[in-house]
GROMACS .gro file of C-alpha atoms in nm:
model
  498
    1MET     CA    1   0.027  -0.010   0.034
    2ALA     CA    2   0.309   0.238   0.025
    3ALA     CA    3   0.310   0.309  -0.347
    4THR     CA    4  -0.047   0.408  -0.347
    5ASP     CA    5  -0.096   0.572   0.043
    6PRO     CA    6   0.188   0.757   0.158
    7HIS     CA    7  -0.077   0.849   0.497
    8ARG     CA    8  -0.034   0.411   0.511
    9THR     CA    9   0.319   0.473   0.602
   10ALA     CA   10   0.381   0.862   0.684
   11ASP     CA   11   0.516   0.947   1.050
   12PRO     CA   12   0.109   1.098   1.163
   13ASP     CA   13   0.296   1.413   1.254
   14ALA     CA   14   0.485   1.496   0.956
   15VAL     CA   15   0.157   1.460   0.810
   16ARG     CA   16  -0.014   1.714   1.022
   17ARG     CA   17   0.345   1.947   0.967
   18HIS     CA   18   0.309   1.912   0.591
   19PRO     CA   19  -0.062   1.909   0.446
   20THR     CA   20   0.061   2.055   0.179
   21LEU     CA   21   0.276   1.807   0.008
   22PHE     CA   22   0.160   1.515   0.134
   23ARG     CA   23  -0.161   1.609  -0.073
   24ALA     CA   24   0.148   1.688  -0.400
   25ILE     CA   25   0.193   1.322  -0.294
   26ARG     CA   26  -0.122   1.206  -0.338
   27THR     CA   27  -0.176   1.385  -0.638
   28ARG     CA   28   0.045   1.244  -0.862
   29GLN     CA   29   0.021   0.914  -0.758
   30ASN     CA   30  -0.334   0.922  -0.815
   31PRO     CA   31  -0.403   1.206  -1.079
   32ARG     CA   32  -0.730   1.322  -1.193
   33LEU     CA   33  -0.840   1.185  -1.529
   34ARG     CA   34  -0.807   1.401  -1.814
   35ARG     CA   35  -1.037   1.454  -2.145
   36THR     CA   36  -0.721   1.254  -2.306
   37ASP     CA   37  -0.766   0.988  -2.007
   38ILE     CA   38  -1.123   0.852  -2.128
   39THR     CA   39  -1.200   0.684  -2.434
   40VAL     CA   40  -1.509   0.782  -2.636
   41THR     CA   41  -1.643   0.476  -2.816
   42ASP     CA   42  -1.773   0.495  -3.179
   43ASP     CA   43  -2.099   0.331  -3.203
   44ARG     CA   44  -2.025   0.164  -3.571
   45ALA     CA   45  -1.728   0.036  -3.429
   46VAL     CA   46  -1.922  -0.168  -3.132
   47LYS     CA   47  -2.181  -0.248  -3.374
   48ARG     CA   48  -1.896  -0.393  -3.578
   49ALA     CA   49  -1.730  -0.560  -3.309
   50VAL     CA   50  -2.015  -0.670  -3.172
   51LYS     CA   51  -2.132  -0.866  -3.497
   52ALA     CA   52  -1.801  -1.065  -3.498
   53ALA     CA   53  -1.776  -1.173  -3.226
   54SER     CA   54  -2.154  -1.282  -3.172
   55LEU     CA   55  -2.119  -1.465  -3.525
   56GLY     CA   56  -1.784  -1.618  -3.422
   57ASN     CA   57  -2.030  -1.736  -3.099
   58ALA     CA   58  -2.345  -1.886  -3.290
   59MET     CA   59  -2.060  -2.046  -3.507
   60GLU     CA   60  -1.934  -2.254  -3.159
   61TRP     CA   61  -2.264  -2.377  -3.082
   62PHE     CA   62  -2.374  -2.452  -3.376
   63ASP     CA   63  -2.070  -2.691  -3.416
   64PHE     CA   64  -2.127  -2.812  -3.046
   65GLY     CA   65  -2.509  -2.794  -3.055
   66ILE     CA   66  -2.527  -3.016  -3.401
   67TYR     CA   67  -2.342  -3.290  -3.276
   68SER     CA   68  -2.543  -3.277  -2.875
   69TYR     CA   69  -2.901  -3.270  -3.134
   70LEU     CA   70  -2.801  -3.565  -3.352
   71ALA     CA   71  -2.576  -3.744  -3.050
   72VAL     CA   72  -2.816  -4.088  -3.091
   73THR     CA   73  -2.796  -4.095  -3.438
   74LEU     CA   74  -2.419  -4.037  -3.402
   75GLY     CA   75  -2.373  -4.321  -3.138
   76HIS     CA   76  -2.495  -4.610  -3.453
   77VAL     CA   77  -2.278  -4.402  -3.724
   78PHE     CA   78  -1.947  -4.438  -3.506
   79PHE     CA   79  -2.013  -4.714  -3.217
   80PRO     CA   80  -2.214  -5.011  -3.342
   81SER     CA   81  -2.242  -5.175  -3.084
   82GLY     CA   82  -2.617  -5.324  -2.955
   83ASN     CA   83  -2.623  -5.156  -2.660
   84ASP     CA   84  -2.834  -4.816  -2.684
   85THR     CA   85  -2.701  -4.693  -2.388
   86THR     CA   86  -2.362  -4.808  -2.459
   87GLN     CA   87  -2.395  -4.576  -2.810
   88LEU     CA   88  -2.479  -4.293  -2.630
   89LEU     CA   89  -2.241  -4.273  -2.376
   90SER     CA   90  -1.965  -4.341  -2.647
   91SER     CA   91  -2.109  -4.056  -2.869
   92PHE     CA   92  -2.183  -3.798  -2.526
   93ALA     CA   93  -1.807  -3.926  -2.401
   94THR     CA   94  -1.659  -3.856  -2.687
   95PHE     CA   95  -1.868  -3.491  -2.689
   96ALA     CA   96  -1.685  -3.472  -2.381
   97VAL     CA   97  -1.351  -3.501  -2.511
   98ALA     CA   98  -1.324  -3.152  -2.711
   99PHE     CA   99  -1.419  -3.021  -2.343
  100LEU     CA  100  -1.078  -3.233  -2.185
  101VAL     CA  101  -0.821  -2.982  -2.440
  102ARG     CA  102  -1.012  -2.641  -2.405
  103PRO     CA  103  -0.843  -2.520  -2.102
  104LEU     CA  104  -0.462  -2.643  -2.332
  105GLY     CA  105  -0.647  -2.389  -2.598
  106GLY     CA  106  -0.706  -2.177  -2.334
  107MET     CA  107  -0.396  -2.152  -2.161
  108PHE     CA  108  -0.224  -2.158  -2.583
  109PHE     CA  109  -0.444  -1.866  -2.718
  110GLY     CA  110  -0.511  -1.696  -2.414
  111PRO     CA  111  -0.197  -1.507  -2.307
  112MET     CA  112  -0.143  -1.495  -2.659
  113GLY     CA  113  -0.397  -1.281  -2.747
  114ASP     CA  114  -0.262  -1.097  -2.462
  115ARG     CA  115   0.072  -1.036  -2.631
  116ILE     CA  116  -0.014  -0.980  -3.018
  117GLY     CA  117  -0.374  -0.888  -2.975
  118ARG     CA  118  -0.730  -0.972  -2.980
  119LYS     CA  119  -0.810  -0.961  -3.358
  120LYS     CA  120  -0.590  -1.200  -3.423
  121ILE     CA  121  -0.631  -1.469  -3.180
  122LEU     CA  122  -1.058  -1.495  -3.245
  123ALA     CA  123  -0.942  -1.526  -3.631
  124LEU     CA  124  -0.737  -1.795  -3.614
  125THR     CA  125  -0.959  -1.993  -3.324
  126MET     CA  126  -1.214  -1.879  -3.603
  127ILE     CA  127  -1.106  -2.069  -3.871
  128MET     CA  128  -0.974  -2.361  -3.684
  129MET     CA  129  -1.305  -2.393  -3.513
  130ALA     CA  130  -1.474  -2.446  -3.929
  131ILE     CA  131  -1.187  -2.666  -4.030
  132GLY     CA  132  -1.289  -2.939  -3.742
  133THR     CA  133  -1.614  -2.913  -3.780
  134PHE     CA  134  -1.615  -2.916  -4.187
  135ALA     CA  135  -1.366  -3.216  -4.157
  136ILE     CA  136  -1.653  -3.443  -3.909
  137GLY     CA  137  -1.897  -3.366  -4.240
  138LEU     CA  138  -1.634  -3.621  -4.446
  139ILE     CA  139  -1.522  -3.954  -4.171
  140PRO     CA  140  -1.647  -4.242  -4.353
  141SER     CA  141  -1.835  -4.429  -4.126
  142HIS     CA  142  -1.753  -4.729  -3.882
  143GLY     CA  143  -1.911  -4.985  -4.153
  144THR     CA  144  -1.693  -4.833  -4.407
  145ILE     CA  145  -1.340  -4.787  -4.226
  146GLY     CA  146  -1.426  -4.979  -3.878
  147VAL     CA  147  -1.220  -4.824  -3.548
  148TRP     CA  148  -1.072  -4.548  -3.750
  149ALA     CA  149  -1.436  -4.373  -3.774
  150PRO     CA  150  -1.389  -4.272  -3.398
  151VAL     CA  151  -1.069  -4.196  -3.428
  152LEU     CA  152  -1.079  -3.977  -3.679
  153LEU     CA  153  -1.364  -3.825  -3.466
  154ILE     CA  154  -1.247  -3.824  -3.167
  155LEU     CA  155  -0.934  -3.604  -3.337
  156PHE     CA  156  -1.124  -3.363  -3.498
  157ARG     CA  157  -1.379  -3.314  -3.198
  158MET     CA  158  -1.005  -3.233  -3.016
  159LEU     CA  159  -0.907  -2.971  -3.278
  160GLN     CA  160  -1.272  -2.801  -3.210
  161GLY     CA  161  -1.234  -2.798  -2.852
  162PHE     CA  162  -0.864  -2.668  -2.853
  163SER     CA  163  -0.954  -2.344  -3.071
  164THR     CA  164  -1.270  -2.281  -2.859
  165GLY     CA  165  -1.087  -2.317  -2.578
  166GLY     CA  166  -0.921  -1.976  -2.714
  167GLU     CA  167  -1.290  -1.817  -2.850
  168TYR     CA  168  -1.516  -1.787  -2.599
  169GLY     CA  169  -1.236  -1.577  -2.266
  170GLY     CA  170  -1.150  -1.366  -2.624
  171ALA     CA  171  -1.548  -1.244  -2.790
  172SER     CA  172  -1.620  -1.147  -2.480
  173THR     CA  173  -1.287  -0.981  -2.372
  174PHE     CA  174  -1.305  -0.805  -2.724
  175ILE     CA  175  -1.659  -0.670  -2.662
  176ALA     CA  176  -1.650  -0.609  -2.323
  177GLU     CA  177  -1.348  -0.369  -2.376
  178TYR     CA  178  -1.521  -0.175  -2.718
  179ALA     CA  179  -1.869  -0.185  -2.515
  180PRO     CA  180  -1.893   0.192  -2.313
  181ASP     CA  181  -1.898   0.135  -1.926
  182LYS     CA  182  -2.269   0.211  -1.874
  183ARG     CA  183  -2.383  -0.055  -2.140
  184ARG     CA  184  -2.151  -0.345  -2.134
  185GLY     CA  185  -2.424  -0.556  -2.020
  186PHE     CA  186  -2.635  -0.485  -2.315
  187PHE     CA  187  -2.391  -0.534  -2.600
  188GLY     CA  188  -2.218  -0.838  -2.378
  189SER     CA  189  -2.587  -0.983  -2.398
  190PHE     CA  190  -2.538  -1.019  -2.827
  191LEU     CA  191  -2.234  -1.266  -2.751
  192GLU     CA  192  -2.504  -1.499  -2.579
  193PHE     CA  193  -2.760  -1.438  -2.798
  194GLY     CA  194  -2.493  -1.547  -3.040
  195THR     CA  195  -2.490  -1.857  -2.860
  196LEU     CA  196  -2.884  -1.923  -2.879
  197ALA     CA  197  -2.869  -1.818  -3.255
  198GLY     CA  198  -2.652  -2.087  -3.284
  199TYR     CA  199  -2.853  -2.396  -3.089
  200VAL     CA  200  -3.136  -2.262  -3.245
  201GLY     CA  201  -2.998  -2.303  -3.637
  202ALA     CA  202  -2.845  -2.617  -3.508
  203ALA     CA  203  -3.133  -2.747  -3.358
  204GLY     CA  204  -3.351  -2.632  -3.673
  205LEU     CA  205  -3.172  -2.777  -3.934
  206VAL     CA  206  -3.149  -3.080  -3.693
  207THR     CA  207  -3.487  -3.100  -3.666
  208VAL     CA  208  -3.520  -3.049  -4.043
  209LEU     CA  209  -3.365  -3.338  -4.184
  210TYR     CA  210  -3.579  -3.532  -3.884
  211ALA     CA  211  -3.874  -3.450  -4.053
  212LEU     CA  212  -3.757  -3.506  -4.438
  213LEU     CA  213  -3.495  -3.822  -4.382
  214ASP     CA  214  -3.558  -4.155  -4.255
  215THR     CA  215  -3.332  -4.321  -3.993
  216GLY     CA  216  -3.159  -4.505  -4.334
  217GLN     CA  217  -3.076  -4.183  -4.462
  218MET     CA  218  -2.980  -4.033  -4.189
  219GLU     CA  219  -2.756  -4.314  -4.077
  220SER     CA  220  -2.635  -4.266  -4.457
  221TRP     CA  221  -2.541  -3.912  -4.505
  222GLY     CA  222  -2.817  -3.650  -4.379
  223TRP     CA  223  -2.624  -3.621  -4.058
  224ARG     CA  224  -2.331  -3.501  -4.259
  225VAL     CA  225  -2.507  -3.196  -4.396
  226PRO     CA  226  -2.499  -3.009  -4.116
  227PHE     CA  227  -2.156  -3.004  -4.032
  228LEU     CA  228  -2.070  -2.928  -4.384
  229VAL     CA  229  -2.239  -2.628  -4.394
  230ALA     CA  230  -2.040  -2.502  -4.106
  231GLY     CA  231  -1.739  -2.467  -4.387
  232PRO     CA  232  -1.895  -2.156  -4.509
  233LEU     CA  233  -2.004  -2.061  -4.238
  234GLY     CA  234  -1.677  -2.010  -4.131
  235LEU     CA  235  -1.566  -1.756  -4.395
  236VAL     CA  236  -1.859  -1.551  -4.363
  237GLY     CA  237  -1.682  -1.566  -3.921
  238LEU     CA  238  -1.372  -1.500  -4.051
  239TYR     CA  239  -1.421  -1.200  -4.325
  240LEU     CA  240  -1.589  -1.014  -4.028
  241ARG     CA  241  -1.360  -1.049  -3.795
  242LEU     CA  242  -1.066  -0.965  -4.003
  243ARG     CA  243  -1.197  -0.656  -4.070
  244LEU     CA  244  -1.218  -0.497  -3.779
  245ASP     CA  245  -0.996  -0.267  -3.518
  246GLU     CA  246  -0.855  -0.362  -3.254
  247THR     CA  247  -0.959  -0.281  -2.890
  248PRO     CA  248  -0.917   0.000  -2.780
  249ALA     CA  249  -0.805  -0.124  -2.462
  250PHE     CA  250  -0.540  -0.311  -2.667
  251GLN     CA  251  -0.433  -0.031  -2.825
  252LYS     CA  252  -0.352   0.151  -2.510
  253LEU     CA  253  -0.131  -0.127  -2.410
  254GLU     CA  254   0.028  -0.138  -2.724
  255GLY     CA  255   0.032   0.320  -2.648
  256GLY     CA  256  -0.139   0.309  -2.992
  257THR     CA  257  -0.425   0.554  -3.038
  258ALA     CA  258  -0.604   0.493  -2.761
  259HIS     CA  259  -0.397   0.725  -2.505
  260ALA     CA  260  -0.479   0.710  -2.114
  261SER     CA  261  -0.288   0.873  -1.812
  262GLU     CA  262   0.000   0.798  -1.634
  263ALA     CA  263  -0.301   0.660  -1.350
  264ALA     CA  264  -0.395   0.425  -1.597
  265ASP     CA  265  -0.033   0.364  -1.743
  266SER     CA  266   0.050   0.219  -1.378
  267VAL     CA  267  -0.145  -0.045  -1.398
  268GLU     CA  268  -0.143  -0.207  -1.763
  269THR     CA  269   0.287  -0.170  -1.746
  270THR     CA  270   0.290  -0.464  -1.980
  271THR     CA  271   0.118  -0.686  -2.225
  272LYS     CA  272   0.221  -1.048  -2.083
  273GLY     CA  273  -0.009  -1.221  -1.951
  274ASP     CA  274   0.218  -1.545  -1.924
  275LEU     CA  275   0.057  -1.857  -1.748
  276ALA     CA  276   0.307  -1.802  -1.411
  277ARG     CA  277   0.120  -1.459  -1.334
  278ILE     CA  278  -0.202  -1.585  -1.327
  279PHE     CA  279  -0.184  -1.868  -1.173
  280ARG     CA  280   0.026  -1.687  -0.910
  281ASP     CA  281  -0.117  -1.325  -0.893
  282TYR     CA  282  -0.498  -1.375  -0.993
  283TRP     CA  283  -0.552  -1.732  -0.813
  284PRO     CA  284  -0.858  -1.617  -0.635
  285THR     CA  285  -1.034  -1.393  -0.867
  286LEU     CA  286  -0.950  -1.793  -1.146
  287ILE     CA  287  -1.098  -1.978  -0.862
  288LEU     CA  288  -1.438  -1.746  -0.805
  289CYS     CA  289  -1.483  -1.776  -1.253
  290ILE     CA  290  -1.441  -2.118  -1.216
  291CYS     CA  291  -1.677  -2.142  -0.978
  292LEU     CA  292  -1.947  -1.956  -1.174
  293VAL     CA  293  -1.818  -2.006  -1.486
  294GLY     CA  294  -1.920  -2.444  -1.397
  295ALA     CA  295  -2.238  -2.312  -1.213
  296TYR     CA  296  -2.399  -2.127  -1.576
  297ASN     CA  297  -2.216  -2.447  -1.767
  298ILE     CA  298  -2.415  -2.706  -1.595
  299ALA     CA  299  -2.771  -2.530  -1.597
  300ASP     CA  300  -2.665  -2.418  -1.972
  301TYR     CA  301  -2.575  -2.810  -2.102
  302MET     CA  302  -2.817  -2.919  -1.890
  303LEU     CA  303  -3.111  -2.726  -2.035
  304LEU     CA  304  -2.980  -2.672  -2.497
  305SER     CA  305  -2.764  -2.973  -2.511
  306TYR     CA  306  -2.870  -3.266  -2.285
  307MET     CA  307  -3.283  -3.211  -2.290
  308PRO     CA  308  -3.319  -3.286  -2.685
  309THR     CA  309  -3.189  -3.619  -2.559
  310TYR     CA  310  -3.353  -3.650  -2.195
  311LEU     CA  311  -3.685  -3.609  -2.385
  312SER     CA  312  -3.611  -3.866  -2.664
  313ASP     CA  313  -3.380  -4.158  -2.442
  314GLU     CA  314  -3.544  -4.100  -2.118
  315LEU     CA  315  -3.935  -3.988  -2.196
  316GLY     CA  316  -3.982  -4.135  -2.543
  317TYR     CA  317  -4.042  -3.843  -2.744
  318SER     CA  318  -4.008  -3.861  -3.114
  319GLU     CA  319  -3.591  -3.689  -3.202
  320THR     CA  320  -3.837  -3.389  -3.416
  321HIS     CA  321  -4.065  -3.301  -3.133
  322GLY     CA  322  -3.838  -3.280  -2.836
  323LEU     CA  323  -3.649  -3.045  -3.078
  324LEU     CA  324  -3.902  -2.824  -3.115
  325VAL     CA  325  -4.058  -2.754  -2.799
  326LEU     CA  326  -3.691  -2.677  -2.726
  327LEU     CA  327  -3.653  -2.457  -3.055
  328VAL     CA  328  -3.954  -2.252  -2.928
  329VAL     CA  329  -3.820  -2.177  -2.605
  330MET     CA  330  -3.507  -2.055  -2.717
  331VAL     CA  331  -3.659  -1.862  -2.950
  332LEU     CA  332  -3.874  -1.707  -2.648
  333LEU     CA  333  -3.520  -1.671  -2.434
  334MET     CA  334  -3.366  -1.434  -2.787
  335LEU     CA  335  -3.649  -1.270  -2.785
  336VAL     CA  336  -3.597  -1.108  -2.426
  337ILE     CA  337  -3.166  -1.183  -2.336
  338SER     CA  338  -3.115  -0.824  -2.430
  339GLN     CA  339  -3.330  -0.666  -2.195
  340VAL     CA  340  -3.169  -0.932  -1.945
  341GLY     CA  341  -2.852  -0.711  -2.041
  342LYS     CA  342  -3.010  -0.369  -2.013
  343LEU     CA  343  -3.123  -0.454  -1.654
  344SER     CA  344  -2.807  -0.571  -1.566
  345ASP     CA  345  -2.675  -0.249  -1.709
  346ARG     CA  346  -2.972  -0.046  -1.422
  347PHE     CA  347  -2.923  -0.249  -1.160
  348GLY     CA  348  -2.640  -0.463  -1.172
  349ARG     CA  349  -2.462  -0.796  -1.240
  350LYS     CA  350  -2.536  -0.977  -0.889
  351PRO     CA  351  -2.899  -0.925  -0.900
  352LEU     CA  352  -2.961  -1.096  -1.224
  353LEU     CA  353  -2.680  -1.344  -1.180
  354MET     CA  354  -2.806  -1.430  -0.851
  355THR     CA  355  -3.201  -1.468  -0.949
  356GLY     CA  356  -3.075  -1.768  -1.212
  357MET     CA  357  -2.912  -1.970  -0.947
  358LEU     CA  358  -3.133  -1.880  -0.742
  359GLY     CA  359  -3.437  -1.990  -1.010
  360PHE     CA  360  -3.251  -2.279  -1.052
  361LEU     CA  361  -3.221  -2.448  -0.680
  362ALA     CA  362  -3.617  -2.367  -0.682
  363LEU     CA  363  -3.760  -2.459  -0.990
  364SER     CA  364  -3.530  -2.781  -1.134
  365LEU     CA  365  -3.719  -2.980  -0.934
  366PRO     CA  366  -4.077  -2.865  -0.980
  367SER     CA  367  -3.941  -2.824  -1.383
  368PHE     CA  368  -3.839  -3.176  -1.447
  369LEU     CA  369  -4.132  -3.295  -1.256
  370LEU     CA  370  -4.378  -3.099  -1.524
  371ILE     CA  371  -4.143  -3.232  -1.814
  372ARG     CA  372  -4.146  -3.574  -1.702
  373GLN     CA  373  -4.550  -3.565  -1.707
  374GLY     CA  374  -4.517  -3.569  -2.117
  375SER     CA  375  -4.738  -3.358  -2.202
  376ILE     CA  376  -4.649  -3.082  -2.470
  377PRO     CA  377  -4.773  -2.820  -2.253
  378ALA     CA  378  -4.598  -2.999  -1.903
  379VAL     CA  379  -4.260  -2.975  -2.115
  380ALA     CA  380  -4.287  -2.681  -2.246
  381ILE     CA  381  -4.337  -2.490  -1.921
  382GLY     CA  382  -4.112  -2.680  -1.770
  383LEU     CA  383  -3.842  -2.564  -1.989
  384LEU     CA  384  -3.972  -2.257  -2.023
  385MET     CA  385  -3.882  -2.256  -1.624
  386LEU     CA  386  -3.577  -2.340  -1.645
  387GLY     CA  387  -3.486  -2.148  -1.981
  388LEU     CA  388  -3.576  -1.803  -1.758
  389SER     CA  389  -3.365  -1.878  -1.515
  390LEU     CA  390  -3.077  -1.986  -1.746
  391VAL     CA  391  -3.154  -1.572  -1.957
  392CYS     CA  392  -3.124  -1.381  -1.636
  393MET     CA  393  -2.759  -1.562  -1.632
  394LEU     CA  394  -2.665  -1.592  -2.022
  395GLY     CA  395  -2.759  -1.229  -2.050
  396THR     CA  396  -2.557  -1.129  -1.779
  397MET     CA  397  -2.250  -1.349  -1.766
  398SER     CA  398  -2.042  -1.216  -2.077
  399ALA     CA  399  -2.032  -0.847  -1.925
  400ALA     CA  400  -1.961  -0.990  -1.565
  401LEU     CA  401  -1.707  -1.243  -1.649
  402PRO     CA  402  -1.423  -0.959  -1.872
  403ALA     CA  403  -1.430  -0.741  -1.571
  404LEU     CA  404  -1.301  -0.981  -1.309
  405PHE     CA  405  -0.952  -0.933  -1.499
  406PRO     CA  406  -0.713  -0.611  -1.526
  407THR     CA  407  -0.686  -0.596  -1.942
  408SER     CA  408  -0.318  -0.693  -1.898
  409VAL     CA  409  -0.406  -1.056  -1.858
  410ARG     CA  410  -0.838  -1.038  -1.957
  411TYR     CA  411  -0.799  -1.262  -2.257
  412GLY     CA  412  -0.553  -1.517  -2.071
  413SER     CA  413  -0.681  -1.449  -1.763
  414LEU     CA  414  -1.053  -1.583  -1.865
  415SER     CA  415  -0.942  -1.798  -2.094
  416VAL     CA  416  -0.800  -2.056  -1.869
  417GLY     CA  417  -1.103  -2.020  -1.628
  418TYR     CA  418  -1.335  -2.054  -1.831
  419ASN     CA  419  -1.224  -2.381  -1.992
  420LEU     CA  420  -1.106  -2.526  -1.684
  421SER     CA  421  -1.442  -2.492  -1.502
  422ALA     CA  422  -1.649  -2.577  -1.881
  423SER     CA  423  -1.391  -2.897  -1.926
  424ILE     CA  424  -1.505  -3.030  -1.558
  425PHE     CA  425  -1.867  -2.880  -1.519
  426GLY     CA  426  -1.986  -2.764  -1.876
  427GLY     CA  427  -1.889  -3.077  -2.146
  428THR     CA  428  -1.951  -3.328  -1.909
  429THR     CA  429  -2.253  -3.243  -1.813
  430PRO     CA  430  -2.437  -3.480  -2.061
  431LEU     CA  431  -2.215  -3.785  -1.993
  432VAL     CA  432  -2.287  -3.688  -1.614
  433VAL     CA  433  -2.604  -3.671  -1.601
  434THR     CA  434  -2.661  -4.027  -1.868
  435ALA     CA  435  -2.453  -4.181  -1.602
  436LEU     CA  436  -2.652  -4.106  -1.245
  437ILE     CA  437  -2.994  -4.195  -1.445
  438SER     CA  438  -2.822  -4.529  -1.592
  439TRP     CA  439  -2.646  -4.595  -1.189
  440SER     CA  440  -2.971  -4.426  -1.005
  441GLY     CA  441  -3.260  -4.515  -1.217
  442THR     CA  442  -3.427  -4.241  -1.160
  443ASN     CA  443  -3.513  -4.017  -1.424
  444LEU     CA  444  -3.496  -3.663  -1.144
  445MET     CA  445  -3.094  -3.691  -1.175
  446PRO     CA  446  -3.118  -3.395  -1.412
  447ALA     CA  447  -3.251  -3.155  -1.164
  448TYR     CA  448  -3.047  -3.265  -0.827
  449TYR     CA  449  -2.706  -3.207  -1.064
  450ALA     CA  450  -2.853  -2.892  -1.172
  451MET     CA  451  -2.960  -2.764  -0.831
  452ALA     CA  452  -2.619  -2.872  -0.706
  453ALA     CA  453  -2.459  -2.629  -0.986
  454ALA     CA  454  -2.695  -2.365  -0.828
  455LEU     CA  455  -2.619  -2.385  -0.439
  456VAL     CA  456  -2.190  -2.304  -0.550
  457GLY     CA  457  -2.368  -2.068  -0.776
  458VAL     CA  458  -2.556  -1.853  -0.546
  459VAL     CA  459  -2.266  -1.836  -0.301
  460SER     CA  460  -1.984  -1.730  -0.565
  461VAL     CA  461  -2.238  -1.476  -0.682
  462ALA     CA  462  -2.188  -1.326  -0.319
  463CYS     CA  463  -1.874  -1.323  -0.331
  464MET     CA  464  -1.772  -1.149  -0.614
  465LYS     CA  465  -1.750  -0.799  -0.642
  466GLU     CA  466  -2.011  -0.568  -0.832
  467THR     CA  467  -1.897  -0.402  -1.172
  468ALA     CA  468  -2.200  -0.232  -1.327
  469GLN     CA  469  -2.136   0.088  -1.481
  470LYS     CA  470  -1.768   0.055  -1.389
  471PRO     CA  471  -1.475   0.113  -1.597
  472LEU     CA  472  -1.240  -0.232  -1.644
  473ASP     CA  473  -1.029  -0.283  -1.446
  474GLY     CA  474  -0.695  -0.153  -1.565
  475SER     CA  475  -0.841   0.040  -1.877
  476PRO     CA  476  -0.921   0.401  -1.847
  477PRO     CA  477  -1.359   0.476  -1.864
  478SER     CA  478  -1.497   0.457  -2.102
  479VAL     CA  479  -1.854   0.617  -2.291
  480GLU     CA  480  -2.055   0.748  -2.523
  481THR     CA  481  -2.065   1.090  -2.611
  482PRO     CA  482  -1.809   1.371  -2.559
  483GLU     CA  483  -2.071   1.499  -2.318
  484GLU     CA  484  -2.013   1.249  -2.066
  485ALA     CA  485  -1.649   1.286  -2.104
  486ALA     CA  486  -1.677   1.638  -1.999
  487GLU     CA  487  -1.896   1.531  -1.697
  488LEU     CA  488  -1.693   1.285  -1.605
  489VAL     CA  489  -1.366   1.513  -1.604
  490HIS     CA  490  -1.626   1.799  -1.442
  491ALA     CA  491  -1.736   1.590  -1.158
  492GLN     CA  492  -1.360   1.512  -1.040
  493SER     CA  493  -1.275   1.892  -1.034
  494PRO     CA  494  -1.283   2.098  -0.671
  495ASP     CA  495  -1.508   2.329  -0.583
  496PRO     CA  496  -1.409   2.687  -0.602
  497LYS     CA  497  -1.283   2.836  -0.227
  498PHE     CA  498  -1.376   3.223  -0.204
   0.00000   0.00000   0.00000
C-alpha cells in the first residue's frame, strides 16, 4: 500500500506538519482524469465488433449443438455395439473429449491474445473451428473404415475443443473492451444471443433433417449436412473478424491511438499475460471465475444440449418433437436476452445472476417433474421455467466475467478460468447425467445435479464484486459521447473556494 497511499507509512506528525506536500504526493500517485484519458466509443465500430464476436460464438455453439442433437444418430454411425445406452454414452464421451482439451487451448491462445492482440487470435480460432467441424462431416462411417472412424471423430473433436479454448474468452473480452461502461451488459448480451442463435440454427436444421429423412438416410448421409454447413459459415465469420480494428483497451496497452493517463499507465505496463503470472497473482479471482462458470455451464448444457436427448431417450419423445419444443423455448429466450442485458446495466450484475442461480435451485425439481409428465404443455412450461432462469445468467455473464480481471491479463485469465470450468463441468454434463440416470434408475437426476450446481453459483455470486457501470479493471473510463467525458472530468474538479 505504500506505493498508493503515503499516509499509511508516513509519520502522522509529519503529515500534519506538511499537509500540502503529502497532498501533492497523493495527487501525483492518483492523478485526476483528463479529457484525453477517457475513451469515447464509436457506435458503428462497437456494433461491428459485437456482430463479429457474436457470429463466432454462434458458430461455436452451432457446432457443439449439432453434435448434441445428433448424439443418438452419431452413436449408431460411429459406435455400433447393439446397446443403445452404450452407444449414447460413447457418443457423449466423444462430446466430452473436446472439452478436455479446451483448457489447453485456453492456456495457449489466452496469453497469446494478451501479447499480440485479440483480433488475430479470434480470426485464428474461427478458421480452426470451421476446419474441425467441416472435417467431421467428411469422416467415413464405422462400417466403411472400422475403428478409424471413431478415432478420426475424436481427433477432429479435439481440434474443435482446442480452438474453442480461445473463443469465448476472446469474444467476451473483445465486446467488453469495445462497449461503453454504462452499456456493457446490453452489448455483452449479444454474445449469448449468438449462443442461442447457434443452438436454434443447429436444432432447426437437425429437426428439418429428421422430418424429411428416414432413419436409414439419416445414418447414411443426412447427419453430415449440418457439419458441412459449418465450413462456409466459418469463412463468413473470418471475413467479418479480419475487418475489425483492435480493441481500444489493447491499443492503449500497446501505446496506440487510445491515450490514457499515468494512473492507467501504472496498472497497464506490460502485455505479457503469462500463465505463471495468472496463477500466481490472480488465483483467488480465477477460482471465483471457475465456480461461476461451472454453475452456469451445467445449467446451460443441461437445458440447451442434453434436453433433446433426455426427451427422446428417457421419455420416449420422437427426436423431432423434442427439438421443436426446445426450439420454441430458445426463440423466446432470444427475444428477451438483450432486455436482461439492459437490466444488468441498470440494477447490477449480481442481482440478475443471483436471480438465475436461485431460479435453478428452486425450480429445477418442479420443472423436471412437469417435463416427466410427457404432455407438450407440461414439457413446454417446465422448459420455460428453466429457460427464464438460464437467461438471467446468459444475458449477464458475458459482461460480468471479463470485468473480473485487469486488461493486461484479461484474455488469458478468462480463457484459462472459463475453459478449466467448462472442461470439468460443462462438457461432461450430458455424460454425467446419462450415467447418473443409468446408475440410480431415476430420471430426476438432472434436476438434483442442476440444484447442486446452482448452490455453488449462489455462494459464488455472493462473493463477487459489483462491476456494472464501472470502468474495466486496468482501463480508463469508456463513454458514448464527448459530453459524458466532459461530465466525468467536471465531476472530479474541486469546488471553488472563496
